[in-house]
CSV table of N, CA and C in Angstrom, one decimal:
chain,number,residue,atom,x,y,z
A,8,UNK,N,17.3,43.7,21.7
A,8,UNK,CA,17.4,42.6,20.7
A,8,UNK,C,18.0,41.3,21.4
A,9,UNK,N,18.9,41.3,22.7
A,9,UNK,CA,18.9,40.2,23.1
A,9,UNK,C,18.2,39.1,23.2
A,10,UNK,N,17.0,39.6,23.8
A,10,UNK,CA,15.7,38.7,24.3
A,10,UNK,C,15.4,37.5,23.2
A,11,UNK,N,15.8,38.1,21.9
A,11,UNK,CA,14.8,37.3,21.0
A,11,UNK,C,16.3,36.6,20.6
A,12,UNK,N,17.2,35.9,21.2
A,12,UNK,CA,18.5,35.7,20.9
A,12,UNK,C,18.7,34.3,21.3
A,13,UNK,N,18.8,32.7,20.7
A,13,UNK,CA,18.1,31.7,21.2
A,13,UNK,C,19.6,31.3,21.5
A,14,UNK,N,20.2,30.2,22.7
A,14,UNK,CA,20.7,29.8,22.8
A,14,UNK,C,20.9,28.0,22.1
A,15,UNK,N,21.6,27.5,21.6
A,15,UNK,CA,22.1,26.4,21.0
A,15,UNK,C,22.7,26.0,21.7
A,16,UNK,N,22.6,24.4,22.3
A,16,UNK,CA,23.3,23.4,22.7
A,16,UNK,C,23.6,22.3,22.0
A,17,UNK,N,24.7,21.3,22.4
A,17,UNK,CA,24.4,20.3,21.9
A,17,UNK,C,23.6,19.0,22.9
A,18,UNK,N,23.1,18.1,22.3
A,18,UNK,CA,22.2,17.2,22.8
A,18,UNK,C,23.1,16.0,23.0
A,19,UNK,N,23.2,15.5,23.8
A,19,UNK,CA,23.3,14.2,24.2
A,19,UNK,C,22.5,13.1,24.4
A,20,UNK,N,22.5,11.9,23.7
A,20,UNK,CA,21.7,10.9,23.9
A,20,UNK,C,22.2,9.5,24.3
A,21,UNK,N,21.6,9.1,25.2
A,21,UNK,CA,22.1,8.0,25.7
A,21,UNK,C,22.1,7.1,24.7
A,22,UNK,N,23.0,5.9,24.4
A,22,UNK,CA,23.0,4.7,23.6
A,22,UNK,C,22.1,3.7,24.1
A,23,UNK,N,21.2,3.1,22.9
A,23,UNK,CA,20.0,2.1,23.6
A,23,UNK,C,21.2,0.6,23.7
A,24,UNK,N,20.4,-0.2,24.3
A,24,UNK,CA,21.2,-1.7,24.0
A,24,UNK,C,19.9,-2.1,23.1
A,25,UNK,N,20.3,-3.1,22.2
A,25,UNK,CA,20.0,-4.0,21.8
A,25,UNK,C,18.7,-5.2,22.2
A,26,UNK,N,17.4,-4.8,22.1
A,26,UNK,CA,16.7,-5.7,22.7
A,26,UNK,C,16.3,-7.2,22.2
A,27,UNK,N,16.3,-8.0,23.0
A,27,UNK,CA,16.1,-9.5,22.4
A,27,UNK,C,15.1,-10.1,22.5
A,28,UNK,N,14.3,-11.1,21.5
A,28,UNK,CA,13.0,-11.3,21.6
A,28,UNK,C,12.1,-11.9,22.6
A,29,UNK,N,13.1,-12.0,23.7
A,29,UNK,CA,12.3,-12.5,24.8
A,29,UNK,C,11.2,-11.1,25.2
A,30,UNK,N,11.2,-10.0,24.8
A,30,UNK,CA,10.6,-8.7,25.5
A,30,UNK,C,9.2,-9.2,25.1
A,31,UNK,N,8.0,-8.4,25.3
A,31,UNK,CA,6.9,-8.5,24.5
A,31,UNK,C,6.9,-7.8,23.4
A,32,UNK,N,5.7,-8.3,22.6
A,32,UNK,CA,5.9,-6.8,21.1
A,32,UNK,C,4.7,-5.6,21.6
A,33,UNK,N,4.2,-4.9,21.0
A,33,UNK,CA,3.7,-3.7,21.3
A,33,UNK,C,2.1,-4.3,21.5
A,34,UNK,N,2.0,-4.7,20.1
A,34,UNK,CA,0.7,-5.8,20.4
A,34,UNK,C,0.5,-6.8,21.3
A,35,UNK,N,1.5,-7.5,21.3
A,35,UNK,CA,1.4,-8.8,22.3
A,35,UNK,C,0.1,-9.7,21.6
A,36,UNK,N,0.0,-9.7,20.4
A,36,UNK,CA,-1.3,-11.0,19.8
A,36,UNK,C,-2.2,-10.0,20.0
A,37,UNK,N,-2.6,-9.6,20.5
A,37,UNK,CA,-3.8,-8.2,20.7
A,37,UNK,C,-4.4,-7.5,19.5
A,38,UNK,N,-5.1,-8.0,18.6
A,38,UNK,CA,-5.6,-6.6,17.6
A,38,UNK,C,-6.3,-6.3,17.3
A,39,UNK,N,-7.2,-6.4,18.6
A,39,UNK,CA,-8.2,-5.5,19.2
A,39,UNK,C,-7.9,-4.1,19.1
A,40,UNK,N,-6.1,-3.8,19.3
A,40,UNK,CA,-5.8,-2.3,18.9
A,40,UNK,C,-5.8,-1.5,17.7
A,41,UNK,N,-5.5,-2.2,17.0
A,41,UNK,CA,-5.9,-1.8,15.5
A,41,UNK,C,-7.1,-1.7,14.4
A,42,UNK,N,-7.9,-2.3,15.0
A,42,UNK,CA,-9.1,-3.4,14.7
A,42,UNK,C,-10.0,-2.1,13.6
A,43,UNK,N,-9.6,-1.2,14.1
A,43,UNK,CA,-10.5,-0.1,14.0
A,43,UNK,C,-10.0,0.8,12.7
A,44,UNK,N,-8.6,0.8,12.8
A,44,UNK,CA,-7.5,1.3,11.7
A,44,UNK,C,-8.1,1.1,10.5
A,45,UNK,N,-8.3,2.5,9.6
A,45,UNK,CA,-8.9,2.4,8.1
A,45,UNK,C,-7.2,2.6,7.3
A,46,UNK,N,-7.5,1.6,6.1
A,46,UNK,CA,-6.9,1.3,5.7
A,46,UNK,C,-6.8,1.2,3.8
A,47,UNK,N,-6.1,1.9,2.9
A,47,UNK,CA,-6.7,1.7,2.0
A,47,UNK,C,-6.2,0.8,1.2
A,48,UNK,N,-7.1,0.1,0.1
A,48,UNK,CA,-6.6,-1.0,-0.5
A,48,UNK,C,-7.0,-0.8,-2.0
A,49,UNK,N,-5.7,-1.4,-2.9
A,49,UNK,CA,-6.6,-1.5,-4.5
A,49,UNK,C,-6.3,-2.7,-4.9
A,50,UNK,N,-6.8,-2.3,-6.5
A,50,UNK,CA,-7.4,-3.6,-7.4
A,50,UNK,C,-6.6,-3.6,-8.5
A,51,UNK,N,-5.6,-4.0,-8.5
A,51,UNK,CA,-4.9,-3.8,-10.1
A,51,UNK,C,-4.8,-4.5,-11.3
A,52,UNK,N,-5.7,-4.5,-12.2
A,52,UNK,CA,-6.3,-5.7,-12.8
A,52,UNK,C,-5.1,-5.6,-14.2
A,53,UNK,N,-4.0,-4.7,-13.9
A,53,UNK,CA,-2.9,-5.0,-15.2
A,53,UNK,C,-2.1,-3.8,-15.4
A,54,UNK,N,-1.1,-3.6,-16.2
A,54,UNK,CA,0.0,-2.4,-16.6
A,54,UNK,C,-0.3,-2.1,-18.1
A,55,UNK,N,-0.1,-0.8,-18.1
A,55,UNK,CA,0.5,-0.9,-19.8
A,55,UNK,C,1.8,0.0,-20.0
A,56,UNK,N,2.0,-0.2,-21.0
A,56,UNK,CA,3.3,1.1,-21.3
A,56,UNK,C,3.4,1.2,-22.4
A,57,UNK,N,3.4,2.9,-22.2
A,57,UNK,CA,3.0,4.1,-23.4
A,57,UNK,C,4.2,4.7,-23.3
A,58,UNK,N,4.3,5.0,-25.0
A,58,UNK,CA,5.1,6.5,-25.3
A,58,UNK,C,4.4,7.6,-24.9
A,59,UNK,N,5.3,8.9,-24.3
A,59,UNK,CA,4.5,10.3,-24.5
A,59,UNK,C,3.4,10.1,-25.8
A,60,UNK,N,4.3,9.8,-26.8
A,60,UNK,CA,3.8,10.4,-28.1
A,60,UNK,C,1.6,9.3,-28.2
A,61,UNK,N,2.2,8.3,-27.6
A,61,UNK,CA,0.9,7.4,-27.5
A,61,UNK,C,0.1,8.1,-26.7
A,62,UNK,N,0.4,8.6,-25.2
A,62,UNK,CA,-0.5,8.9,-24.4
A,62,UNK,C,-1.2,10.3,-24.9
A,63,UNK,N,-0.3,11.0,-25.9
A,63,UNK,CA,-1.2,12.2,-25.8
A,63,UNK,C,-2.3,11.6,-27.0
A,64,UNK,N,-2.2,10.9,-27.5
A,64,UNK,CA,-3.1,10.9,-29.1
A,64,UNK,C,-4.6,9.8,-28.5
A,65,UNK,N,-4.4,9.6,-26.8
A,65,UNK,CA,-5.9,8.9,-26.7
A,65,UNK,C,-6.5,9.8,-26.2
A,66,UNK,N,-7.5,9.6,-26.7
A,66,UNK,CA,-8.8,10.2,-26.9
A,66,UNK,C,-10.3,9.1,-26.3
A,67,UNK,N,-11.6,10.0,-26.5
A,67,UNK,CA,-12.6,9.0,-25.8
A,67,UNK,C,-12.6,7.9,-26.9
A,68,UNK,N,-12.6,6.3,-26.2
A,68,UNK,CA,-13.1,5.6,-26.7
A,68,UNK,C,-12.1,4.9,-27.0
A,69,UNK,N,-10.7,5.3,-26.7
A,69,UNK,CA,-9.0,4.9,-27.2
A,69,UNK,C,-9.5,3.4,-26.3
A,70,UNK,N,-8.6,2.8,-26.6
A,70,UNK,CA,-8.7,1.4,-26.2
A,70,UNK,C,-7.0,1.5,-26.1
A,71,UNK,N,-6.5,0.8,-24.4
A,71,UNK,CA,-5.3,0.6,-23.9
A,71,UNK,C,-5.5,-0.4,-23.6
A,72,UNK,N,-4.4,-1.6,-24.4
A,72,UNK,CA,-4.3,-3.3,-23.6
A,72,UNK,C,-3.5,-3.6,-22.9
A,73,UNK,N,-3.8,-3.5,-21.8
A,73,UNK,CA,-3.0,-4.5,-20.2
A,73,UNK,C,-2.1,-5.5,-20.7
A,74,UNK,N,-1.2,-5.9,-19.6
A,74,UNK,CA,-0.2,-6.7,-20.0
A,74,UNK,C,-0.8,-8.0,-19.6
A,75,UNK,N,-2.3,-8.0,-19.0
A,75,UNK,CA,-2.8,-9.6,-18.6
A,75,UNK,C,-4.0,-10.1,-19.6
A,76,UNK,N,-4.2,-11.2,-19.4
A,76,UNK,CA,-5.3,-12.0,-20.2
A,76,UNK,C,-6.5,-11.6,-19.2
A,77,UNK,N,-7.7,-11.6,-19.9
A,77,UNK,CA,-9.0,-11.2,-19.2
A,77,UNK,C,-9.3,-12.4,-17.9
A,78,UNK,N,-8.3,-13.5,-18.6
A,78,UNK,CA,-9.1,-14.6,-17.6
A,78,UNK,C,-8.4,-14.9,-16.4
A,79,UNK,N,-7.1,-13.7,-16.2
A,79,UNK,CA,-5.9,-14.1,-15.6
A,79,UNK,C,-6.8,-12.6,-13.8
A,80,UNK,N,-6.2,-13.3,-12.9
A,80,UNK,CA,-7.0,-12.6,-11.3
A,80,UNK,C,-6.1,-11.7,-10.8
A,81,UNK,N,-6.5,-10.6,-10.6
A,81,UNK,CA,-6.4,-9.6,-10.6
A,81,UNK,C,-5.8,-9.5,-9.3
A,82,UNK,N,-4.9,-8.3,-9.1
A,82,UNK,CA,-4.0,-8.2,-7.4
A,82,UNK,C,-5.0,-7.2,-6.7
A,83,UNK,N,-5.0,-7.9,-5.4
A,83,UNK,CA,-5.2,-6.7,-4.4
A,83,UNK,C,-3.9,-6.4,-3.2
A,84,UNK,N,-4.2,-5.1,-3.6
A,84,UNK,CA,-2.8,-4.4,-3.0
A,84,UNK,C,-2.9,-3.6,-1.6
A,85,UNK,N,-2.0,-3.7,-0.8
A,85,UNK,CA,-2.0,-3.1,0.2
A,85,UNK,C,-0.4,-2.7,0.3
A,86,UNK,N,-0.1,-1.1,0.4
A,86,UNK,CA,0.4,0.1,0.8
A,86,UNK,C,1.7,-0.4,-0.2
A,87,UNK,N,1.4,-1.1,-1.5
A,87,UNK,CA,2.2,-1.4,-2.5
A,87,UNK,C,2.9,-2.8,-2.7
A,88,UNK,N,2.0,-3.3,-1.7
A,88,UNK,CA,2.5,-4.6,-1.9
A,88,UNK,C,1.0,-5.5,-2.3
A,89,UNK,N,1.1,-6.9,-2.9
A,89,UNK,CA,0.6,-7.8,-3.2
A,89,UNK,C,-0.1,-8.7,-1.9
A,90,UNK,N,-1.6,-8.7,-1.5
A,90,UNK,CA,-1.7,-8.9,-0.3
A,90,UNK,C,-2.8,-10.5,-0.5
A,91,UNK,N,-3.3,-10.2,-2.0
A,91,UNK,CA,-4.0,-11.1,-2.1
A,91,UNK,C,-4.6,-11.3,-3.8
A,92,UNK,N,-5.5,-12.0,-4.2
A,92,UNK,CA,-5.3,-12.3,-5.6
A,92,UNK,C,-7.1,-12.8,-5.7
A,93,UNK,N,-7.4,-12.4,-6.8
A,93,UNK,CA,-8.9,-12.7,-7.1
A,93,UNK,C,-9.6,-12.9,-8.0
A,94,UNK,N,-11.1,-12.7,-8.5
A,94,UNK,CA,-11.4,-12.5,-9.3
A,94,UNK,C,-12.3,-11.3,-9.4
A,95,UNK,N,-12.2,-10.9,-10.9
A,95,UNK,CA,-13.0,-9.3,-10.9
A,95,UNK,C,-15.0,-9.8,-10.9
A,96,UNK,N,-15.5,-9.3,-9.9
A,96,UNK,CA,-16.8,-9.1,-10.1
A,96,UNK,C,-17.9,-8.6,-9.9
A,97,UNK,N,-19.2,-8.5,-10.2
A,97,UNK,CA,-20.1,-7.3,-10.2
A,97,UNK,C,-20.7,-7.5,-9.0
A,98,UNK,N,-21.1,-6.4,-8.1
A,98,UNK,CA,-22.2,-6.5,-6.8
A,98,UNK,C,-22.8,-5.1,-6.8
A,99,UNK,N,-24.0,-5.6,-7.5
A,99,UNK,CA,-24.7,-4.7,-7.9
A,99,UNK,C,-24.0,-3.5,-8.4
A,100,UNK,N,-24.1,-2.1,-8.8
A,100,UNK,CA,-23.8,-1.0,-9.4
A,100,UNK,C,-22.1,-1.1,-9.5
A,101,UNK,N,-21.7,-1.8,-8.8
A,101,UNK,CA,-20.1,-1.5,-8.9
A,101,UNK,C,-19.1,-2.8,-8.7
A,102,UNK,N,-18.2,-3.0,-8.9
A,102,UNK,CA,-16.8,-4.1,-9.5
A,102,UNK,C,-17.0,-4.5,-7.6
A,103,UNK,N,-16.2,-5.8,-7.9
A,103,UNK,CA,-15.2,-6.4,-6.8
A,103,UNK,C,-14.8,-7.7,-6.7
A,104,UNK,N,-13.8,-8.2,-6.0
A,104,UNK,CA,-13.0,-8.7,-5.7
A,104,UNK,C,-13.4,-9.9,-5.1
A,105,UNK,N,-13.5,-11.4,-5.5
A,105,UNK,CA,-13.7,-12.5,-5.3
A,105,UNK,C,-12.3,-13.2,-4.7
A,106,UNK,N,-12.4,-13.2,-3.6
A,106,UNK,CA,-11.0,-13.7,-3.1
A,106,UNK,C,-10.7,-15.2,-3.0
A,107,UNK,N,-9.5,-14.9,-4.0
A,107,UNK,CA,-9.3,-16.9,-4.4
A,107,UNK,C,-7.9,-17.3,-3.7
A,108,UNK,N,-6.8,-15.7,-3.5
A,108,UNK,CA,-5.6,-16.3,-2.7
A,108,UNK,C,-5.4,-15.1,-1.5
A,109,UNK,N,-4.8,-15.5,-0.6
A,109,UNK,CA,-4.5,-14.7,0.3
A,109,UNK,C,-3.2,-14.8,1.0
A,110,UNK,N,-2.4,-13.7,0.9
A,110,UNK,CA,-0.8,-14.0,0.6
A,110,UNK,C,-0.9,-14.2,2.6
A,111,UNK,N,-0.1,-14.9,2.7
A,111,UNK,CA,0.4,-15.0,4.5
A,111,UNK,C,1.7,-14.3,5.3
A,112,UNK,N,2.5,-13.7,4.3
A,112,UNK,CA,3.6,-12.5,4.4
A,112,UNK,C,4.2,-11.6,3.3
């Protein structure tokens, strides 16, 4: 039974310093590295809020009203944040996104 008997140490880790912005960043302006990276994005054209008691009683055909006006542009979101702003429209068989703002941070 020894064999299977693991030894525990403790680990020591050196302390980093503090790097300052003279270094390069990973990219270096470069995003030719990423370029390729799939990424997913939505369209959130409004909220609502329901009681339990509301949510169970819809049914087909229920009608739920958004907290926005039809004429008001819709968010496009990236990884929960607000990345850009639009309008909702048709291309061919399916919805999209007419880009009227585009957030810069």
């Amino acid at each position: 039974m020894s064999a299977n008997r693991k030894t525990i140490g403790r680990v020591k880790l050196a302390e980093l310093k503090k790097q300052t912005d003279s270094h390069e960043s990973i990219l270096n302006g470069n995003l030719d590295v990423i370029k390729d990276v799939q990424v997913k994005i939505q369209v959130c054209l409004g909220e609502a809020e329901l009681s339990v008691a509301e949510l169970l009683e819809l049914r087909e055909h229920s009608v739920v009203t958004l907290d926005r006006d039809a004429s008001h542009a819709v968010d496009l979101i990236l990884d929960g944040n607000i990345v850009g702003r639009g309008n909702l429209v048709v291309v061919g068989e399916n919805f999209g996104i007419e880009l009227t703002e585009i957030r810069n941070s």
